[in-house]
């Protein structure tokens, strides 16, 4: 893949990640999904992973760190979703 095409592809990855994270935030803010829902976690996980790829490409290590933490939080949320403590209902 030529360098310019790779750059365009990575820009698209960055935009897709940004849209996924903002979509999760917006849907949650307007109470269309809850922060405990699988959709919320998947949007944050996907967006965070895409943004990690993009920020590594841009050599923006502080942003890479923030998105790495974002992804860890999403993974923990998904584990809690699939393996809830007895007596807790996180599904919404």
PDB file of N, CA and C in Angstrom:
ATOM      1  N   UNK A   1       0.858  -1.174   0.000  1.00  0.00           N
ATOM      2  CA  UNK A   1       0.000   0.000   0.000  1.00  0.00           C
ATOM      3  C   UNK A   1       0.901   1.234   0.000  1.00  0.00           C
ATOM      4  N   UNK A   2       0.719   2.128  -0.949  1.00  0.00           N
ATOM      5  CA  UNK A   2       1.523   3.352  -0.968  1.00  0.00           C
ATOM      6  C   UNK A   2       1.326   4.167   0.307  1.00  0.00           C
ATOM      7  N   UNK A   3       2.348   4.926   0.670  1.00  0.00           N
ATOM      8  CA  UNK A   3       2.336   5.705   1.910  1.00  0.00           C
ATOM      9  C   UNK A   3       1.112   6.614   2.013  1.00  0.00           C
ATOM     10  N   UNK A   4       0.744   7.284   0.926  1.00  0.00           N
ATOM     11  CA  UNK A   4      -0.396   8.197   0.952  1.00  0.00           C
ATOM     12  C   UNK A   4      -1.700   7.444   1.203  1.00  0.00           C
ATOM     13  N   UNK A   5      -1.851   6.277   0.568  1.00  0.00           N
ATOM     14  CA  UNK A   5      -3.061   5.473   0.787  1.00  0.00           C
ATOM     15  C   UNK A   5      -3.142   4.988   2.230  1.00  0.00           C
ATOM     16  N   UNK A   6      -1.987   4.623   2.788  1.00  0.00           N
ATOM     17  CA  UNK A   6      -1.962   4.177   4.180  1.00  0.00           C
ATOM     18  C   UNK A   6      -2.372   5.320   5.106  1.00  0.00           C
ATOM     19  N   UNK A   7      -1.891   6.527   4.812  1.00  0.00           N
ATOM     20  CA  UNK A   7      -2.262   7.688   5.616  1.00  0.00           C
ATOM     21  C   UNK A   7      -3.744   7.970   5.558  1.00  0.00           C
ATOM     22  N   UNK A   8      -4.331   7.851   4.383  1.00  0.00           N
ATOM     23  CA  UNK A   8      -5.776   8.064   4.232  1.00  0.00           C
ATOM     24  C   UNK A   8      -6.548   7.000   4.999  1.00  0.00           C
ATOM     25  N   UNK A   9      -6.090   5.757   4.896  1.00  0.00           N
ATOM     26  CA  UNK A   9      -6.734   4.666   5.630  1.00  0.00           C
ATOM     27  C   UNK A   9      -6.682   4.889   7.130  1.00  0.00           C
ATOM     28  N   UNK A  10      -5.551   5.352   7.621  1.00  0.00           N
ATOM     29  CA  UNK A  10      -5.428   5.604   9.055  1.00  0.00           C
ATOM     30  C   UNK A  10      -6.251   6.809   9.495  1.00  0.00           C
ATOM     31  N   UNK A  11      -6.392   7.801   8.622  1.00  0.00           N
ATOM     32  CA  UNK A  11      -7.284   8.928   8.942  1.00  0.00           C
ATOM     33  C   UNK A  11      -8.730   8.438   9.073  1.00  0.00           C
ATOM     34  N   UNK A  12      -9.131   7.543   8.183  1.00  0.00           N
ATOM     35  CA  UNK A  12     -10.478   6.968   8.250  1.00  0.00           C
ATOM     36  C   UNK A  12     -10.654   6.186   9.550  1.00  0.00           C
ATOM     37  N   UNK A  13      -9.625   5.424   9.936  1.00  0.00           N
ATOM     38  CA  UNK A  13      -9.666   4.681  11.203  1.00  0.00           C
ATOM     39  C   UNK A  13      -9.846   5.650  12.367  1.00  0.00           C
ATOM     40  N   UNK A  14      -9.107   6.755  12.341  1.00  0.00           N
ATOM     41  CA  UNK A  14      -9.223   7.753  13.404  1.00  0.00           C
ATOM     42  C   UNK A  14     -10.619   8.355  13.484  1.00  0.00           C
ATOM     43  N   UNK A  15     -11.161   8.699  12.320  1.00  0.00           N
ATOM     44  CA  UNK A  15     -12.518   9.260  12.296  1.00  0.00           C
ATOM     45  C   UNK A  15     -13.557   8.241  12.770  1.00  0.00           C
ATOM     46  N   UNK A  16     -13.415   7.007  12.346  1.00  0.00           N
ATOM     47  CA  UNK A  16     -14.365   5.958  12.763  1.00  0.00           C
ATOM     48  C   UNK A  16     -14.307   5.762  14.276  1.00  0.00           C
ATOM     49  N   UNK A  17     -13.112   5.766  14.839  1.00  0.00           N
ATOM     50  CA  UNK A  17     -12.975   5.641  16.291  1.00  0.00           C
ATOM     51  C   UNK A  17     -13.608   6.802  17.024  1.00  0.00           C
ATOM     52  N   UNK A  18     -13.386   8.002  16.522  1.00  0.00           N
ATOM     53  CA  UNK A  18     -13.977   9.191  17.146  1.00  0.00           C
ATOM     54  C   UNK A  18     -15.501   9.139  17.100  1.00  0.00           C
ATOM     55  N   UNK A  19     -16.030   8.746  15.961  1.00  0.00           N
ATOM     56  CA  UNK A  19     -17.492   8.657  15.809  1.00  0.00           C
ATOM     57  C   UNK A  19     -18.065   7.613  16.755  1.00  0.00           C
ATOM     58  N   UNK A  20     -17.403   6.470  16.898  1.00  0.00           N
ATOM     59  CA  UNK A  20     -17.901   5.410  17.785  1.00  0.00           C
ATOM     60  C   UNK A  20     -17.958   5.886  19.234  1.00  0.00           C
ATOM     61  N   UNK A  21     -16.890   6.531  19.693  1.00  0.00           N
ATOM     62  CA  UNK A  21     -16.856   7.016  21.080  1.00  0.00           C
ATOM     63  C   UNK A  21     -17.902   8.111  21.298  1.00  0.00           C
ATOM     64  N   UNK A  22     -18.003   9.036  20.363  1.00  0.00           N
ATOM     65  CA  UNK A  22     -18.992  10.113  20.501  1.00  0.00           C
ATOM     66  C   UNK A  22     -20.422   9.587  20.394  1.00  0.00           C
ATOM     67  N   UNK A  23     -20.634   8.578  19.568  1.00  0.00           N
ATOM     68  CA  UNK A  23     -21.959   7.966  19.453  1.00  0.00           C
ATOM     69  C   UNK A  23     -22.354   7.322  20.777  1.00  0.00           C
ATOM     70  N   UNK A  24     -21.425   6.613  21.402  1.00  0.00           N
ATOM     71  CA  UNK A  24     -21.706   6.007  22.708  1.00  0.00           C
ATOM     72  C   UNK A  24     -22.075   7.086  23.722  1.00  0.00           C
ATOM     73  N   UNK A  25     -21.290   8.150  23.746  1.00  0.00           N
ATOM     74  CA  UNK A  25     -21.550   9.244  24.686  1.00  0.00           C
ATOM     75  C   UNK A  25     -22.907   9.906  24.405  1.00  0.00           C
ATOM     76  N   UNK A  26     -23.165  10.210  23.145  1.00  0.00           N
ATOM     77  CA  UNK A  26     -24.414  10.872  22.787  1.00  0.00           C
ATOM     78  C   UNK A  26     -25.639  10.022  23.083  1.00  0.00           C
ATOM     79  N   UNK A  27     -25.588   8.754  22.697  1.00  0.00           N
ATOM     80  CA  UNK A  27     -26.729   7.872  22.965  1.00  0.00           C
ATOM     81  C   UNK A  27     -26.979   7.712  24.458  1.00  0.00           C
ATOM     82  N   UNK A  28     -25.903   7.662  25.236  1.00  0.00           N
ATOM     83  CA  UNK A  28     -26.047   7.566  26.681  1.00  0.00           C
ATOM     84  C   UNK A  28     -26.588   8.870  27.255  1.00  0.00           C
ATOM     85  N   UNK A  29     -26.098   9.988  26.773  1.00  0.00           N
ATOM     86  CA  UNK A  29     -26.545  11.291  27.276  1.00  0.00           C
ATOM     87  C   UNK A  29     -28.023  11.532  27.013  1.00  0.00           C
ATOM     88  N   UNK A  30     -28.504  11.053  25.868  1.00  0.00           N
ATOM     89  CA  UNK A  30     -29.916  11.216  25.524  1.00  0.00           C
ATOM     90  C   UNK A  30     -30.760  10.023  25.938  1.00  0.00           C
ATOM     91  N   UNK A  31     -30.186   9.183  26.795  1.00  0.00           N
ATOM     92  CA  UNK A  31     -30.867   8.054  27.420  1.00  0.00           C
ATOM     93  C   UNK A  31     -31.457   7.076  26.411  1.00  0.00           C
ATOM     94  N   UNK A  32     -30.753   6.898  25.284  1.00  0.00           N
ATOM     95  CA  UNK A  32     -31.148   5.893  24.296  1.00  0.00           C
ATOM     96  C   UNK A  32     -30.520   4.545  24.631  1.00  0.00           C
ATOM     97  N   UNK A  33     -29.358   4.579  25.305  1.00  0.00           N
ATOM     98  CA  UNK A  33     -28.711   3.386  25.840  1.00  0.00           C
ATOM     99  C   UNK A  33     -28.201   3.739  27.234  1.00  0.00           C
ATOM    100  N   UNK A  34     -27.949   2.713  28.046  1.00  0.00           N
ATOM    101  CA  UNK A  34     -27.407   2.955  29.380  1.00  0.00           C
ATOM    102  C   UNK A  34     -25.916   2.636  29.388  1.00  0.00           C
ATOM    103  N   UNK A  35     -25.237   3.156  30.380  1.00  0.00           N
ATOM    104  CA  UNK A  35     -23.795   2.901  30.483  1.00  0.00           C
ATOM    105  C   UNK A  35     -23.496   1.446  30.822  1.00  0.00           C
ATOM    106  N   UNK A  36     -24.497   0.696  31.247  1.00  0.00           N
ATOM    107  CA  UNK A  36     -24.315  -0.725  31.533  1.00  0.00           C
ATOM    108  C   UNK A  36     -24.674  -1.618  30.363  1.00  0.00           C
ATOM    109  N   UNK A  37     -25.057  -1.033  29.229  1.00  0.00           N
ATOM    110  CA  UNK A  37     -25.489  -1.845  28.091  1.00  0.00           C
ATOM    111  C   UNK A  37     -24.295  -2.358  27.284  1.00  0.00           C
ATOM    112  N   UNK A  38     -24.526  -3.454  26.602  1.00  0.00           N
ATOM    113  CA  UNK A  38     -23.493  -4.038  25.759  1.00  0.00           C
ATOM    114  C   UNK A  38     -23.148  -3.111  24.597  1.00  0.00           C
ATOM    115  N   UNK A  39     -24.135  -2.445  24.027  1.00  0.00           N
ATOM    116  CA  UNK A  39     -23.898  -1.520  22.914  1.00  0.00           C
ATOM    117  C   UNK A  39     -22.941  -0.407  23.335  1.00  0.00           C
ATOM    118  N   UNK A  40     -23.160   0.161  24.509  1.00  0.00           N
ATOM    119  CA  UNK A  40     -22.295   1.220  25.028  1.00  0.00           C
ATOM    120  C   UNK A  40     -20.855   0.731  25.148  1.00  0.00           C
ATOM    121  N   UNK A  41     -20.681  -0.447  25.732  1.00  0.00           N
ATOM    122  CA  UNK A  41     -19.341  -0.997  25.914  1.00  0.00           C
ATOM    123  C   UNK A  41     -18.678  -1.328  24.582  1.00  0.00           C
ATOM    124  N   UNK A  42     -19.435  -1.891  23.658  1.00  0.00           N
ATOM    125  CA  UNK A  42     -18.869  -2.244  22.349  1.00  0.00           C
ATOM    126  C   UNK A  42     -18.459  -1.005  21.555  1.00  0.00           C
ATOM    127  N   UNK A  43     -19.273   0.025  21.604  1.00  0.00           N
ATOM    128  CA  UNK A  43     -18.915   1.274  20.918  1.00  0.00           C
ATOM    129  C   UNK A  43     -17.636   1.872  21.512  1.00  0.00           C
ATOM    130  N   UNK A  44     -17.542   1.872  22.838  1.00  0.00           N
ATOM    131  CA  UNK A  44     -16.352   2.406  23.489  1.00  0.00           C
ATOM    132  C   UNK A  44     -15.123   1.538  23.221  1.00  0.00           C
ATOM    133  N   UNK A  45     -15.293   0.229  23.243  1.00  0.00           N
ATOM    134  CA  UNK A  45     -14.173  -0.674  22.962  1.00  0.00           C
ATOM    135  C   UNK A  45     -13.682  -0.493  21.532  1.00  0.00           C
ATOM    136  N   UNK A  46     -14.600  -0.522  20.586  1.00  0.00           N
ATOM    137  CA  UNK A  46     -14.242  -0.365  19.177  1.00  0.00           C
ATOM    138  C   UNK A  46     -13.610   0.999  18.917  1.00  0.00           C
ATOM    139  N   UNK A  47     -14.254   2.044  19.412  1.00  0.00           N
ATOM    140  CA  UNK A  47     -13.724   3.394  19.224  1.00  0.00           C
ATOM    141  C   UNK A  47     -12.353   3.557  19.841  1.00  0.00           C
ATOM    142  N   UNK A  48     -12.185   3.042  21.052  1.00  0.00           N
ATOM    143  CA  UNK A  48     -10.898   3.147  21.724  1.00  0.00           C
ATOM    144  C   UNK A  48      -9.790   2.418  20.984  1.00  0.00           C
ATOM    145  N   UNK A  49     -10.090   1.204  20.489  1.00  0.00           N
ATOM    146  CA  UNK A  49      -9.088   0.444  19.741  1.00  0.00           C
ATOM    147  C   UNK A  49      -8.692   1.151  18.446  1.00  0.00           C
ATOM    148  N   UNK A  50      -9.687   1.664  17.742  1.00  0.00           N
ATOM    149  CA  UNK A  50      -9.385   2.392  16.509  1.00  0.00           C
ATOM    150  C   UNK A  50      -8.565   3.649  16.788  1.00  0.00           C
ATOM    151  N   UNK A  51      -8.902   4.337  17.864  1.00  0.00           N
ATOM    152  CA  UNK A  51      -8.153   5.539  18.217  1.00  0.00           C
ATOM    153  C   UNK A  51      -6.732   5.216  18.686  1.00  0.00           C
ATOM    154  N   UNK A  52      -6.534   4.064  19.293  1.00  0.00           N
ATOM    155  CA  UNK A  52      -5.180   3.653  19.665  1.00  0.00           C
ATOM    156  C   UNK A  52      -4.327   3.501  18.404  1.00  0.00           C
ATOM    157  N   UNK A  53      -4.878   2.820  17.400  1.00  0.00           N
ATOM    158  CA  UNK A  53      -4.145   2.656  16.140  1.00  0.00           C
ATOM    159  C   UNK A  53      -3.799   4.026  15.555  1.00  0.00           C
ATOM    160  N   UNK A  54      -4.760   4.909  15.525  1.00  0.00           N
ATOM    161  CA  UNK A  54      -4.571   6.236  14.940  1.00  0.00           C
ATOM    162  C   UNK A  54      -3.546   7.066  15.720  1.00  0.00           C
ATOM    163  N   UNK A  55      -3.651   7.054  17.052  1.00  0.00           N
ATOM    164  CA  UNK A  55      -2.743   7.884  17.842  1.00  0.00           C
ATOM    165  C   UNK A  55      -1.316   7.340  17.832  1.00  0.00           C
ATOM    166  N   UNK A  56      -1.161   6.029  17.687  1.00  0.00           N
ATOM    167  CA  UNK A  56       0.191   5.477  17.522  1.00  0.00           C
ATOM    168  C   UNK A  56       0.765   5.961  16.193  1.00  0.00           C
ATOM    169  N   UNK A  57      -0.043   5.923  15.146  1.00  0.00           N
ATOM    170  CA  UNK A  57       0.395   6.414  13.833  1.00  0.00           C
ATOM    171  C   UNK A  57       0.809   7.886  13.910  1.00  0.00           C
ATOM    172  N   UNK A  58       0.050   8.669  14.666  1.00  0.00           N
ATOM    173  CA  UNK A  58       0.333  10.104  14.802  1.00  0.00           C
ATOM    174  C   UNK A  58       1.400  10.389  15.858  1.00  0.00           C
ATOM    175  N   UNK A  59       1.876   9.343  16.535  1.00  0.00           N
ATOM    176  CA  UNK A  59       2.884   9.470  17.579  1.00  0.00           C
ATOM    177  C   UNK A  59       2.397  10.388  18.709  1.00  0.00           C
ATOM    178  N   UNK A  60       1.118  10.252  19.042  1.00  0.00           N
ATOM    179  CA  UNK A  60       0.501  11.038  20.118  1.00  0.00           C
ATOM    180  C   UNK A  60       0.332  10.124  21.325  1.00  0.00           C
ATOM    181  N   UNK A  61       1.424   9.913  22.047  1.00  0.00           N
ATOM    182  CA  UNK A  61       1.440   8.897  23.092  1.00  0.00           C
ATOM    183  C   UNK A  61       0.530   9.207  24.276  1.00  0.00           C
ATOM    184  N   UNK A  62       0.344  10.463  24.593  1.00  0.00           N
ATOM    185  CA  UNK A  62      -0.581  10.810  25.679  1.00  0.00           C
ATOM    186  C   UNK A  62      -2.001  10.376  25.316  1.00  0.00           C
ATOM    187  N   UNK A  63      -2.397  10.611  24.077  1.00  0.00           N
ATOM    188  CA  UNK A  63      -3.722  10.177  23.622  1.00  0.00           C
ATOM    189  C   UNK A  63      -3.807   8.653  23.528  1.00  0.00           C
ATOM    190  N   UNK A  64      -2.714   8.026  23.157  1.00  0.00           N
ATOM    191  CA  UNK A  64      -2.692   6.559  23.130  1.00  0.00           C
ATOM    192  C   UNK A  64      -2.964   6.020  24.524  1.00  0.00           C
ATOM    193  N   UNK A  65      -2.325   6.610  25.524  1.00  0.00           N
ATOM    194  CA  UNK A  65      -2.530   6.185  26.906  1.00  0.00           C
ATOM    195  C   UNK A  65      -3.988   6.349  27.330  1.00  0.00           C
ATOM    196  N   UNK A  66      -4.582   7.495  27.037  1.00  0.00           N
ATOM    197  CA  UNK A  66      -5.984   7.741  27.400  1.00  0.00           C
ATOM    198  C   UNK A  66      -6.890   6.683  26.758  1.00  0.00           C
ATOM    199  N   UNK A  67      -6.650   6.390  25.499  1.00  0.00           N
ATOM    200  CA  UNK A  67      -7.485   5.407  24.810  1.00  0.00           C
ATOM    201  C   UNK A  67      -7.230   3.988  25.296  1.00  0.00           C
ATOM    202  N   UNK A  68      -6.018   3.701  25.729  1.00  0.00           N
ATOM    203  CA  UNK A  68      -5.734   2.394  26.318  1.00  0.00           C
ATOM    204  C   UNK A  68      -6.536   2.212  27.606  1.00  0.00           C
ATOM    205  N   UNK A  69      -6.570   3.247  28.437  1.00  0.00           N
ATOM    206  CA  UNK A  69      -7.376   3.208  29.659  1.00  0.00           C
ATOM    207  C   UNK A  69      -8.856   3.061  29.294  1.00  0.00           C
ATOM    208  N   UNK A  70      -9.299   3.783  28.267  1.00  0.00           N
ATOM    209  CA  UNK A  70     -10.682   3.718  27.789  1.00  0.00           C
ATOM    210  C   UNK A  70     -11.055   2.280  27.418  1.00  0.00           C
ATOM    211  N   UNK A  71     -10.149   1.601  26.715  1.00  0.00           N
ATOM    212  CA  UNK A  71     -10.378   0.222  26.283  1.00  0.00           C
ATOM    213  C   UNK A  71     -10.416  -0.717  27.491  1.00  0.00           C
ATOM    214  N   UNK A  72      -9.527  -0.529  28.449  1.00  0.00           N
ATOM    215  CA  UNK A  72      -9.522  -1.374  29.653  1.00  0.00           C
ATOM    216  C   UNK A  72     -10.845  -1.217  30.396  1.00  0.00           C
ATOM    217  N   UNK A  73     -11.323   0.007  30.533  1.00  0.00           N
ATOM    218  CA  UNK A  73     -12.609   0.240  31.199  1.00  0.00           C
ATOM    219  C   UNK A  73     -13.734  -0.463  30.444  1.00  0.00           C
ATOM    220  N   UNK A  74     -13.726  -0.380  29.117  1.00  0.00           N
ATOM    221  CA  UNK A  74     -14.757  -1.045  28.313  1.00  0.00           C
ATOM    222  C   UNK A  74     -14.695  -2.563  28.487  1.00  0.00           C
ATOM    223  N   UNK A  75     -13.500  -3.117  28.536  1.00  0.00           N
ATOM    224  CA  UNK A  75     -13.361  -4.566  28.718  1.00  0.00           C
ATOM    225  C   UNK A  75     -13.882  -4.986  30.089  1.00  0.00           C
ATOM    226  N   UNK A  76     -13.532  -4.235  31.118  1.00  0.00           N
ATOM    227  CA  UNK A  76     -14.040  -4.544  32.459  1.00  0.00           C
ATOM    228  C   UNK A  76     -15.557  -4.462  32.484  1.00  0.00           C
ATOM    229  N   UNK A  77     -16.125  -3.471  31.831  1.00  0.00           N
ATOM    230  CA  UNK A  77     -17.573  -3.333  31.756  1.00  0.00           C
ATOM    231  C   UNK A  77     -18.213  -4.527  31.054  1.00  0.00           C
ATOM    232  N   UNK A  78     -17.568  -4.998  29.990  1.00  0.00           N
ATOM    233  CA  UNK A  78     -18.110  -6.142  29.263  1.00  0.00           C
ATOM    234  C   UNK A  78     -18.009  -7.431  30.087  1.00  0.00           C
ATOM    235  N   UNK A  79     -16.937  -7.581  30.831  1.00  0.00           N
ATOM    236  CA  UNK A  79     -16.813  -8.747  31.714  1.00  0.00           C
ATOM    237  C   UNK A  79     -17.934  -8.727  32.740  1.00  0.00           C
ATOM    238  N   UNK A  80     -18.192  -7.562  33.311  1.00  0.00           N
ATOM    239  CA  UNK A  80     -19.285  -7.444  34.286  1.00  0.00           C
ATOM    240  C   UNK A  80     -20.646  -7.700  33.637  1.00  0.00           C
ATOM    241  N   UNK A  81     -20.775  -7.331  32.375  1.00  0.00           N
ATOM    242  CA  UNK A  81     -22.030  -7.558  31.656  1.00  0.00           C
ATOM    243  C   UNK A  81     -22.267  -9.050  31.473  1.00  0.00           C
ATOM    244  N   UNK A  82     -21.235  -9.774  31.039  1.00  0.00           N
ATOM    245  CA  UNK A  82     -21.383 -11.193  30.750  1.00  0.00           C
ATOM    246  C   UNK A  82     -21.295 -12.080  31.993  1.00  0.00           C
ATOM    247  N   UNK A  83     -20.657 -11.579  33.049  1.00  0.00           N
ATOM    248  CA  UNK A  83     -20.509 -12.337  34.287  1.00  0.00           C
ATOM    249  C   UNK A  83     -20.936 -11.484  35.475  1.00  0.00           C
ATOM    250  N   UNK A  84     -22.232 -11.162  35.536  1.00  0.00           N
ATOM    251  CA  UNK A  84     -22.700 -10.300  36.636  1.00  0.00           C
ATOM    252  C   UNK A  84     -22.604 -11.029  37.974  1.00  0.00           C
ATOM    253  N   UNK A  85     -22.454 -10.243  39.023  1.00  0.00           N
ATOM    254  CA  UNK A  85     -22.474 -10.810  40.370  1.00  0.00           C
ATOM    255  C   UNK A  85     -23.893 -11.309  40.631  1.00  0.00           C
ATOM    256  N   UNK A  86     -24.028 -12.397  41.377  1.00  0.00           N
ATOM    257  CA  UNK A  86     -25.376 -12.891  41.677  1.00  0.00           C
ATOM    258  C   UNK A  86     -26.224 -11.807  42.326  1.00  0.00           C
ATOM    259  N   UNK A  87     -27.454 -11.675  41.848  1.00  0.00           N
ATOM    260  CA  UNK A  87     -28.377 -10.689  42.384  1.00  0.00           C
ATOM    261  C   UNK A  87     -28.311  -9.336  41.724  1.00  0.00           C
ATOM    262  N   UNK A  88     -27.372  -9.144  40.773  1.00  0.00           N
ATOM    263  CA  UNK A  88     -27.270  -7.861  40.070  1.00  0.00           C
ATOM    264  C   UNK A  88     -27.734  -8.048  38.642  1.00  0.00           C
ATOM    265  N   UNK A  89     -28.502  -7.073  38.141  1.00  0.00           N
ATOM    266  CA  UNK A  89     -28.956  -7.082  36.765  1.00  0.00           C
ATOM    267  C   UNK A  89     -28.428  -5.841  36.076  1.00  0.00           C
ATOM    268  N   UNK A  90     -27.345  -5.989  35.286  1.00  0.00           N
ATOM    269  CA  UNK A  90     -26.753  -4.845  34.603  1.00  0.00           C
ATOM    270  C   UNK A  90     -27.354  -4.622  33.221  1.00  0.00           C
ATOM    271  N   UNK A  91     -28.110  -5.570  32.728  1.00  0.00           N
ATOM    272  CA  UNK A  91     -28.631  -5.461  31.371  1.00  0.00           C
ATOM    273  C   UNK A  91     -29.768  -4.460  31.323  1.00  0.00           C
ATOM    274  N   UNK A  92     -29.676  -3.577  30.326  1.00  0.00           N
ATOM    275  CA  UNK A  92     -30.728  -2.569  30.127  1.00  0.00           C
ATOM    276  C   UNK A  92     -30.990  -2.402  28.669  1.00  0.00           C
TER     277      UNK A  92
END
